[in-house]
CSV table of C-alpha atoms and ligand atoms in Angstrom, one decimal:
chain,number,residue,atom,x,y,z
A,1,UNK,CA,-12.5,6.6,31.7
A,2,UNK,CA,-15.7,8.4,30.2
A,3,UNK,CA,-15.1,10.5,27.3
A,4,UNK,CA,-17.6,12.4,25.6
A,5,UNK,CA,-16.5,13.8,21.8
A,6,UNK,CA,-17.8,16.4,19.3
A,7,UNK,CA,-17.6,16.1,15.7
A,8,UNK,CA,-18.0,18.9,13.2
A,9,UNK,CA,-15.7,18.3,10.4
A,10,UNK,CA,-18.1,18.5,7.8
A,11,UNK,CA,-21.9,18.2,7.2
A,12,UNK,CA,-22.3,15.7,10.2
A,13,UNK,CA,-23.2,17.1,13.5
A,14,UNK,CA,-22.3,14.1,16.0
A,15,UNK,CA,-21.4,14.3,19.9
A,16,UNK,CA,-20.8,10.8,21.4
A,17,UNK,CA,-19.8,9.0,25.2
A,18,UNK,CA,-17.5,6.1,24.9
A,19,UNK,CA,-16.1,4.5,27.8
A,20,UNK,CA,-12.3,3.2,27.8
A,21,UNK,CA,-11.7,3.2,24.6
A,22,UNK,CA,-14.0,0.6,22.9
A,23,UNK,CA,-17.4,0.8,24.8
A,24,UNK,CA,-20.2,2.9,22.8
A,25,UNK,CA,-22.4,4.6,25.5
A,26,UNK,CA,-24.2,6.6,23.1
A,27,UNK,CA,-23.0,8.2,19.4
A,28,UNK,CA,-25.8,11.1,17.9
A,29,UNK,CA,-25.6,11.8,14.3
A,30,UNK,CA,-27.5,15.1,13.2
A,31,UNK,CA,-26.7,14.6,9.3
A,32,UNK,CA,-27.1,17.6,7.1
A,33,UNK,CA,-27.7,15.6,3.5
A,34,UNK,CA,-30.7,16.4,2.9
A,35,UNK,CA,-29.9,19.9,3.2
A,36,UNK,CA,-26.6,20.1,0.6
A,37,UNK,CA,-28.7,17.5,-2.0
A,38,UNK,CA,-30.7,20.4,-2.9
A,39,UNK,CA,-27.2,21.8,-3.8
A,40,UNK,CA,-25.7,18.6,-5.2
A,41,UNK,CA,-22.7,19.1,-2.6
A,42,UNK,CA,-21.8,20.6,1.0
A,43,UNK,CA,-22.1,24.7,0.7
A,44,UNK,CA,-19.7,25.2,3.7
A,45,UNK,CA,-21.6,28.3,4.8
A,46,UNK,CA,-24.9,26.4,5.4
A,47,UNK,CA,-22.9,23.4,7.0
A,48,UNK,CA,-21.7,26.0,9.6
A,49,UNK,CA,-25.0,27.2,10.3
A,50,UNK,CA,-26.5,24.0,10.6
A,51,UNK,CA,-24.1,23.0,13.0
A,52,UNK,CA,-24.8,25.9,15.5
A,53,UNK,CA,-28.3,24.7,14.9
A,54,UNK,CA,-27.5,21.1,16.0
A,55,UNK,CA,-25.0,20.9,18.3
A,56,UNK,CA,-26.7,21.8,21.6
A,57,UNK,CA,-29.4,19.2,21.1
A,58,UNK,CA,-26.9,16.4,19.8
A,59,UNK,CA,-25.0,16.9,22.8
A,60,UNK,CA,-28.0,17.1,25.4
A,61,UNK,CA,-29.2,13.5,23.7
A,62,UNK,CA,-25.7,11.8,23.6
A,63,UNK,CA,-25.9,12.4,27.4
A,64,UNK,CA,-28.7,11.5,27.9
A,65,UNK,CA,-28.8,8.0,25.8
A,66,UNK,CA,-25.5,7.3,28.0
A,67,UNK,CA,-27.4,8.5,31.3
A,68,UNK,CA,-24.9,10.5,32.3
A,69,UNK,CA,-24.9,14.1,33.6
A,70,UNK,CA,-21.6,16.5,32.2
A,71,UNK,CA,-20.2,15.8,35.7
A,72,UNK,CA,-19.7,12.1,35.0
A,73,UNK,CA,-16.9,12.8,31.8
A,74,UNK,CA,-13.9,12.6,32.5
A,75,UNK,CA,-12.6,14.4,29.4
A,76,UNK,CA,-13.3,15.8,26.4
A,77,UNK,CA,-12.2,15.1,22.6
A,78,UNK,CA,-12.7,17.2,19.7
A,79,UNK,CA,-12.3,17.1,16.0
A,80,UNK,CA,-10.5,20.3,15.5
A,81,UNK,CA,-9.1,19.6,12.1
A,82,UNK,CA,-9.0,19.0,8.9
A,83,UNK,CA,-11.9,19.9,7.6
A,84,UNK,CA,-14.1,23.2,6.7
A,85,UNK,CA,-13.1,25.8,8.9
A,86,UNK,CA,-16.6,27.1,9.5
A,87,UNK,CA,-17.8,24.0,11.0
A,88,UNK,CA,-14.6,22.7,12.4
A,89,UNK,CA,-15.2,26.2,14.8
A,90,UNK,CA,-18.8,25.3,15.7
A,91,UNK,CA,-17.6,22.2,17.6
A,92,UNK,CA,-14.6,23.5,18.9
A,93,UNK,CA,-16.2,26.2,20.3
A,94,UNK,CA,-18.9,24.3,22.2
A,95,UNK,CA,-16.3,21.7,23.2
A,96,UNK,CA,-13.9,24.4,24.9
A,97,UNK,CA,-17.5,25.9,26.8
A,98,UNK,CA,-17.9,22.7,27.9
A,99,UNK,CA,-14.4,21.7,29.0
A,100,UNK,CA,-14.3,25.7,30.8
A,101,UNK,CA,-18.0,24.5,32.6
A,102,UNK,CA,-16.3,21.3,33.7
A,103,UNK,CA,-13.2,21.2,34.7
A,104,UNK,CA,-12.1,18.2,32.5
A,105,UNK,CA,-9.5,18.4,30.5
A,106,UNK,CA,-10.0,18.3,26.5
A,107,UNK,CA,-8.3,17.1,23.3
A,108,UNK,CA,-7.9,18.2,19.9
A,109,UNK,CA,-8.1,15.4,17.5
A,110,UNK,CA,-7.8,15.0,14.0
A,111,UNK,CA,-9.9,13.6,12.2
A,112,UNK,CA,-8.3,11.4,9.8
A,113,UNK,CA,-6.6,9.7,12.8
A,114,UNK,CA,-10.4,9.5,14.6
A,115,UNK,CA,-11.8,7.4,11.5
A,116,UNK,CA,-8.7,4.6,12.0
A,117,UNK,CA,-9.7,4.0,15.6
A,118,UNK,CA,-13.2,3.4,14.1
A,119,UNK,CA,-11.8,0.0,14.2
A,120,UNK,CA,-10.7,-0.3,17.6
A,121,UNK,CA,-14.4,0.5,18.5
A,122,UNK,CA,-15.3,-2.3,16.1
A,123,UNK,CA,-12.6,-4.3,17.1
A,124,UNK,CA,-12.5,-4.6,21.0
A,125,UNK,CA,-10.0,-7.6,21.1
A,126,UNK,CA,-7.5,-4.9,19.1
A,127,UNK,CA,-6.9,-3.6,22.3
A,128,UNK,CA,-5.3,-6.3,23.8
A,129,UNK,CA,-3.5,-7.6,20.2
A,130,UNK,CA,-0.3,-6.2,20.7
A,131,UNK,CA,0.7,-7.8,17.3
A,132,UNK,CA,-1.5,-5.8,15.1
A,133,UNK,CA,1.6,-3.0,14.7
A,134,UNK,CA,3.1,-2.2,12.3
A,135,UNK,CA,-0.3,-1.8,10.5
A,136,UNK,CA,-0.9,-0.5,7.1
A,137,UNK,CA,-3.8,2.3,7.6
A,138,UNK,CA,-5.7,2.9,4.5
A,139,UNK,CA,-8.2,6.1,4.9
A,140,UNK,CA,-10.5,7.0,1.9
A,141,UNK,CA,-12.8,10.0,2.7
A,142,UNK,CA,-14.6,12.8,0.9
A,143,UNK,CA,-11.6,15.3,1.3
A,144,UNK,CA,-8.6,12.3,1.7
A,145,UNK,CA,-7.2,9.4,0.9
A,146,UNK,CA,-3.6,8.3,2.3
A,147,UNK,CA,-2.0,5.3,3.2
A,148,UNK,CA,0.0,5.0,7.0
A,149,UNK,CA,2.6,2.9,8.0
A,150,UNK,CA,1.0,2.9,12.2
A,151,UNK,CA,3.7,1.7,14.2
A,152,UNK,CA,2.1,2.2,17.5
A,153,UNK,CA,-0.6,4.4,19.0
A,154,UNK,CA,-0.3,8.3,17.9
A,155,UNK,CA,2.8,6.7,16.1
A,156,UNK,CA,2.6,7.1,11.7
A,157,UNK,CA,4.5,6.8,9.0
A,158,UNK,CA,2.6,8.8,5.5
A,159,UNK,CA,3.7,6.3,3.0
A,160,UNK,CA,1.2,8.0,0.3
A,161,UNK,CA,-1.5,10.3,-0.6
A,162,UNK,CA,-3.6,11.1,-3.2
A,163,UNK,CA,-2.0,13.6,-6.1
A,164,UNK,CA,-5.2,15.4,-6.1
A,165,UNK,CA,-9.1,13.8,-5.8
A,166,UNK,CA,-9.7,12.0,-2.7
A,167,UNK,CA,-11.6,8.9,-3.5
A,168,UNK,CA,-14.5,10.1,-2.2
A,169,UNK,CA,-14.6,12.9,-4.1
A,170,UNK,CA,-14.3,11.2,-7.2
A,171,UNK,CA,-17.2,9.4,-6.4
A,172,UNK,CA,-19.0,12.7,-5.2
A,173,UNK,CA,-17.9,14.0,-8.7
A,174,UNK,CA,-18.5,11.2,-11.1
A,175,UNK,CA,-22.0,10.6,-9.8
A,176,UNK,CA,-22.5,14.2,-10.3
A,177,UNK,CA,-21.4,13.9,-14.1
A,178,UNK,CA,-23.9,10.5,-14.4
A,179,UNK,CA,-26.8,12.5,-12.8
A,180,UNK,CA,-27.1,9.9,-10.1
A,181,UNK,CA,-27.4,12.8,-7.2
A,182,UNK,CA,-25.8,13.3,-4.0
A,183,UNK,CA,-23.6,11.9,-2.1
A,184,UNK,CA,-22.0,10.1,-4.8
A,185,UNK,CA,-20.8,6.7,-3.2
A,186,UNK,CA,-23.9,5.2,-2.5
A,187,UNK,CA,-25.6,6.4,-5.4
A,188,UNK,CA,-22.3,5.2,-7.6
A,189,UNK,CA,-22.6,1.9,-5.5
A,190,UNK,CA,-26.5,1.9,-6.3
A,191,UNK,CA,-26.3,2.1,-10.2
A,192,UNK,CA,-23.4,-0.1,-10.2
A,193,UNK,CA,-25.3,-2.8,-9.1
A,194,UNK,CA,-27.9,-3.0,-12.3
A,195,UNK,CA,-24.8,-3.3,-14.3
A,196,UNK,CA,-24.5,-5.7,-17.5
A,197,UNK,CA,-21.4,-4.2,-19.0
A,198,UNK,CA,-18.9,-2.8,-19.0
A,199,UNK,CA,-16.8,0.2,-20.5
A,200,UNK,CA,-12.9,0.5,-20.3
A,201,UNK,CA,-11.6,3.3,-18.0
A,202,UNK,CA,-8.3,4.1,-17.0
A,203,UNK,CA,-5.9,3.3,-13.7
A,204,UNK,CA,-3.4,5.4,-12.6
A,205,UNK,CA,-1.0,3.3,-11.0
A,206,UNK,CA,2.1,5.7,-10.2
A,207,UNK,CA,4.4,3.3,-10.1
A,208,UNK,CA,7.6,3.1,-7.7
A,209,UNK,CA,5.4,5.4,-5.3
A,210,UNK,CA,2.4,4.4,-3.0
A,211,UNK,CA,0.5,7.8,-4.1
A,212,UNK,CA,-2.8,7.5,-5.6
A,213,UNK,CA,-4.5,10.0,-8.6
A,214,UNK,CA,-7.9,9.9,-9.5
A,215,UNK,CA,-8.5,13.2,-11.8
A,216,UNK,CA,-7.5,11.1,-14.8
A,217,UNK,CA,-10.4,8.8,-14.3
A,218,UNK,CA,-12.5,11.5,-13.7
A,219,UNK,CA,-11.9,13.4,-17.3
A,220,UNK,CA,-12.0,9.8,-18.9
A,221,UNK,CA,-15.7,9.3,-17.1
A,222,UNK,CA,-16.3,13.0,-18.8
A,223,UNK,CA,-15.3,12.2,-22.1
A,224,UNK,CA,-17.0,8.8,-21.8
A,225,UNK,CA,-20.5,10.3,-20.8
A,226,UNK,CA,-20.6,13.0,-23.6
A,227,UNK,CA,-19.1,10.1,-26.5
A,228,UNK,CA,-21.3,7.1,-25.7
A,229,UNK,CA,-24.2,9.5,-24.8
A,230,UNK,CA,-24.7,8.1,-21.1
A,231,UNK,CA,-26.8,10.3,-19.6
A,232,UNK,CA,-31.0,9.2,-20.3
A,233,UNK,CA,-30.0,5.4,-20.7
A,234,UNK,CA,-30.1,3.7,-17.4
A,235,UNK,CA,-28.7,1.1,-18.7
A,236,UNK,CA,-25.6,2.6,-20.0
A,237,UNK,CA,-25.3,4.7,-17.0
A,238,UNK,CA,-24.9,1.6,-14.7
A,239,UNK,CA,-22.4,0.2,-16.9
A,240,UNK,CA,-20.4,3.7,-16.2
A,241,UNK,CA,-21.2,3.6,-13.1
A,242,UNK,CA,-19.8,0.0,-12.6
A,243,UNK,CA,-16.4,0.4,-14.3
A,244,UNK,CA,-16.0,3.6,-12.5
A,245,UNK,CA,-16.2,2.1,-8.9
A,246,UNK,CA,-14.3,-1.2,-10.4
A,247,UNK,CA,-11.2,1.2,-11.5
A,248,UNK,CA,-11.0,3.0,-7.9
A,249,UNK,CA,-11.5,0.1,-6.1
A,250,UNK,CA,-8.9,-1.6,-8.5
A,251,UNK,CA,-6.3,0.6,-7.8
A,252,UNK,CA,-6.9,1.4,-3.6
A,253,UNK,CA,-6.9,-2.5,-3.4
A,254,UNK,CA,-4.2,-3.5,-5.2
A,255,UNK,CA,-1.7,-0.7,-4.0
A,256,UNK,CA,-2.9,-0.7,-0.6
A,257,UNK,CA,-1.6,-4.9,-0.9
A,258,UNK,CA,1.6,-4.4,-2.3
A,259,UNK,CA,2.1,-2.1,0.3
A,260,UNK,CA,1.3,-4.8,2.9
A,261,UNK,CA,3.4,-7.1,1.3
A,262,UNK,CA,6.7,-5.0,0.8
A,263,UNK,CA,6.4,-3.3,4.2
A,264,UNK,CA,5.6,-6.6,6.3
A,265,UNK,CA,3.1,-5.4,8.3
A,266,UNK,CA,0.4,-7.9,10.0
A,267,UNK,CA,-2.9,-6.1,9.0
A,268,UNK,CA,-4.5,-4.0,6.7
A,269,UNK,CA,-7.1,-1.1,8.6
A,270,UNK,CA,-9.5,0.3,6.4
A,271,UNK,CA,-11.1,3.8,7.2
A,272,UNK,CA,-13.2,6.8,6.2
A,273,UNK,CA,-16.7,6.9,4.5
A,274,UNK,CA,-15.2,5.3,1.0
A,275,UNK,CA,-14.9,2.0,3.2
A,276,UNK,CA,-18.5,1.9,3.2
A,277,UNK,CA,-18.2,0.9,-0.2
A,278,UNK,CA,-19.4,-2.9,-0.3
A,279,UNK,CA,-16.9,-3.6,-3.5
A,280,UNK,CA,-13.9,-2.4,-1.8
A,281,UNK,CA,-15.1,-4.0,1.1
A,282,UNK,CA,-15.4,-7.3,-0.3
A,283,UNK,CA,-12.5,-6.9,-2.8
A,284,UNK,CA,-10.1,-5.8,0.0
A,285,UNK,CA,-11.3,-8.7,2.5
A,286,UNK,CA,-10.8,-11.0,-0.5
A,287,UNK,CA,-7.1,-10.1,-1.6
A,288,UNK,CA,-5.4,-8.9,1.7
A,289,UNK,CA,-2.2,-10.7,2.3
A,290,UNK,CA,-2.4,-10.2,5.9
A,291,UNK,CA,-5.9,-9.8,8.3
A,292,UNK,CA,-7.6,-6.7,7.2
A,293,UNK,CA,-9.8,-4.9,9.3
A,294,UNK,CA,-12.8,-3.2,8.2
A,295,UNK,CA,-15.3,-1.0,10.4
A,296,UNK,CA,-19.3,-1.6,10.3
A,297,UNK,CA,-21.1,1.2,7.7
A,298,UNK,CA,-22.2,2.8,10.8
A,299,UNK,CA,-18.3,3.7,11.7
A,300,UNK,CA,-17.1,4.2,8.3
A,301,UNK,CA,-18.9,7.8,8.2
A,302,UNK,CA,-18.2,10.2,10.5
A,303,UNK,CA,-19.4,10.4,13.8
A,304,UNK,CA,-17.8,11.1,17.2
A,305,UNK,CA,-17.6,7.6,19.4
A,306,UNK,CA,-14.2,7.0,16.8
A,307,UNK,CA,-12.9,10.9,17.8
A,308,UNK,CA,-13.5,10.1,21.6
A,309,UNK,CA,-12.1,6.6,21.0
A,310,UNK,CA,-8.7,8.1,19.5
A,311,UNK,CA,-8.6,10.7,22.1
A,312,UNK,CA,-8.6,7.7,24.5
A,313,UNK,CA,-5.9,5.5,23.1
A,314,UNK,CA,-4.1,8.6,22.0
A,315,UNK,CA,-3.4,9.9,25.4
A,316,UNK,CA,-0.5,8.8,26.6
A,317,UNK,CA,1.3,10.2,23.3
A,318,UNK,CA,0.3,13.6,23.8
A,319,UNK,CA,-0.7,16.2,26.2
A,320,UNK,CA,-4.3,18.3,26.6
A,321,UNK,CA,-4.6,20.9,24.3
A,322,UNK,CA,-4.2,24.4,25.8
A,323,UNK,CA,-7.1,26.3,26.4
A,324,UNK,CA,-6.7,28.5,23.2
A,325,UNK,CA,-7.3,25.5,21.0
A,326,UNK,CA,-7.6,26.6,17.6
A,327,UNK,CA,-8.9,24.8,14.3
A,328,UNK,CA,-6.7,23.7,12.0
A,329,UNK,CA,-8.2,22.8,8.4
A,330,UNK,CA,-5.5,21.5,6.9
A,331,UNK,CA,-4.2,19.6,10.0
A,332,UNK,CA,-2.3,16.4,8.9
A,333,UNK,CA,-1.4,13.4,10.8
A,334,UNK,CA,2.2,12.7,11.6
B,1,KG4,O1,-15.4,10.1,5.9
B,1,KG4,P1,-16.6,10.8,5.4
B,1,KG4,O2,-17.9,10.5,6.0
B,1,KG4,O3,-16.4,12.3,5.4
B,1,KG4,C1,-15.2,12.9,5.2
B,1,KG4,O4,-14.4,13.0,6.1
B,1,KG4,O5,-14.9,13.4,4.0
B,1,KG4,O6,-16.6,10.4,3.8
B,1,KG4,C2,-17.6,10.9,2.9
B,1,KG4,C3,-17.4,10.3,1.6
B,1,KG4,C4,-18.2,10.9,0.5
B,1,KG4,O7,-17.4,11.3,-0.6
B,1,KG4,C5,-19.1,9.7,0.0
B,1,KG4,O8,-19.5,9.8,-1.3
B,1,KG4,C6,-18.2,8.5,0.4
B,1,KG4,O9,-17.6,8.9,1.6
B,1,KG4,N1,-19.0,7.3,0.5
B,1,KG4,C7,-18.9,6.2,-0.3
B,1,KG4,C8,-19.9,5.3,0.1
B,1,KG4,N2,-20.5,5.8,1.2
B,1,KG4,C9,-20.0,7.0,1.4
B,1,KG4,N3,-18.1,6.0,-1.4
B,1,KG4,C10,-18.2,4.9,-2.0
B,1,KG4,N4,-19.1,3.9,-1.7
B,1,KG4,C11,-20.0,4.1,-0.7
B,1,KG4,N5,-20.9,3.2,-0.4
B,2,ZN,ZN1,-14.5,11.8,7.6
């Protein structure tokens, strides 16, 4: 079972063949950054354009690193929300011309569910470890961060979501308050690591509830950078940088292993471009009660061999779209 998927959520253009399941034939990633740095964020009308720009020659080279010809899919996936409407469009449209030009069948995924099965793909044996359900799903993007209970394939429980910042965002945002450009994570990660202090920052734990809430942090970082005059001292600014990624990290890792523990589940599956983050990474690896799964950097981002891997172990829970697939930017998984 070949399936090719396009991805157009945001300010990636990606198109990608994966066969049954887990096996990466090719995955293109046409990514815009340099484009919305100038801007110090995504400007969702340029995204858009740069989309239609991309997607026909992403698609032509994911075929043709795979070898393939359209005629050798079998079916195809598509991101078709969340995420900016503008570009969710692009992709679905081009998918839906190539599913009409086919034949094949095609199905609308959602992207937060895509990024968990970034682990399958990193993960083959998964497949066959019927014992990794229930598992506690942790996704931290640019635009989300919630916690699943996934009892089975397609099958999830929300346990919590963020009150309002997505973890990503914060970073986006706090790295935009520190100077430290765009996007924020890695640049956040970066200044972090010259660190030789530290300043104290709060931690919004929200107890009784497994819901996250980073806007707090954020107006502290604020306050912080204007009273201790961070910005022009490099060294003060990696200290701010430090305790800001400590206090997120801090408070995704330790609520996402209660949550393990109370809900007896056998693993912990972290997803979404925040997982890129090598303190989480290591921090969650370290204090996991149960196996944790973690993708490679290359599959915490997006791309589209983890949409066209969901679609694949997604299947048998749902049917093909309808031709008249739609976008759906605040889609939400259930
Ligand atoms: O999943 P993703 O590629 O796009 C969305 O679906 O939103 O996530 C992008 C987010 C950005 O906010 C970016 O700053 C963050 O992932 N990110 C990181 C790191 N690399 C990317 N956050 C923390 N540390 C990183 N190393
Ligand atoms: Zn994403």
């Amino acid at each position: 079972m070949r399936i090719l998927a396009i991805e157009t959520s945001c300010d990636e253009t990606a198109a990608a063949v994966v066969e049954n399941g887990t096996d990466i034939l090719s995955n293109v990633i046409a990514s815009q950054i340099d484009i919305h740095t100038r801007y110090g964020g995504i400007v969702p009308e340029v995204a858009s354009r740069q989309h239609v720009l991309s997607i026909v020659p992403v698609y032509e080279e994911a075929l043709s690193r795979a070898e393939l010809r359209l005629g050798d899919i079998d079916r195809i996936a598509v991101t078709h929300g969340p995420g900016l409407a503008g570009s969710l469009l692009v992709g679905v449209n081009f998918a839906k011309a190539l599913a009409t030009a086919s034949g094949r069948p095609i199905y609308g995924i959602n992207h937060m569910e895509s990024h968990l099965y970034a682990n399958w793909l990193a993960y083959p044996t998964m497949r066959e470890d019927a014992s990794r359900f229930p598992a506690l799903c942790l996704i931290v993007s640019g635009g989300h961060t919630e916690m699943h209970l996934m009892k089975g394939h397609g099958k999830y429980q929300l346990l919590g979501r963020t009150r309002d910042d997505a973890a990503g965002e914060a970073f986006d945002k706090a790295a935009r308050l520190l100077e430290l450009g765009y996007p924020g994570g890695p640049a956040i990660q970066n200044a972090a690591s010259n660190a030789t202090g530290r300043y104290p920052l709060p931690r919004a734990w929200l107890p009784g509830t497994h819901d996250f809430s980073f806007s707090g942090l954020k107006t502290a970082l604020y306050h912080l950078t204007h009273k201790e005059k961070l910005l022009g001292h490099p060294d003060r600014v990696a200290n701010a940088a430090f305790s800001f990624q400590d206090a997120v990290v801090d408070v995704l890792v330790t609520k996402a292993c209660r949550a393990a523990d109370e809900l007896g589940v056998t693993c912990i599956m972290l997803s979404g471009g925040v997982a890129a983050n090598a303190v989480l990474r290591e921090r969650l690896t370290r204090e996991s009660p149960v196996k944790s799964f973690i993708p490679p950097l290359s599959l915490c981002t997006d791309n589209a061999a983890m949409v066209a891997s969901c679609a694949y172990f997604t299947a048998d829970q749902r049917s093909p779209s309808e031709p008249d697939l739609d976008v759906d930017p605040s889609l939400s998984l259930k």
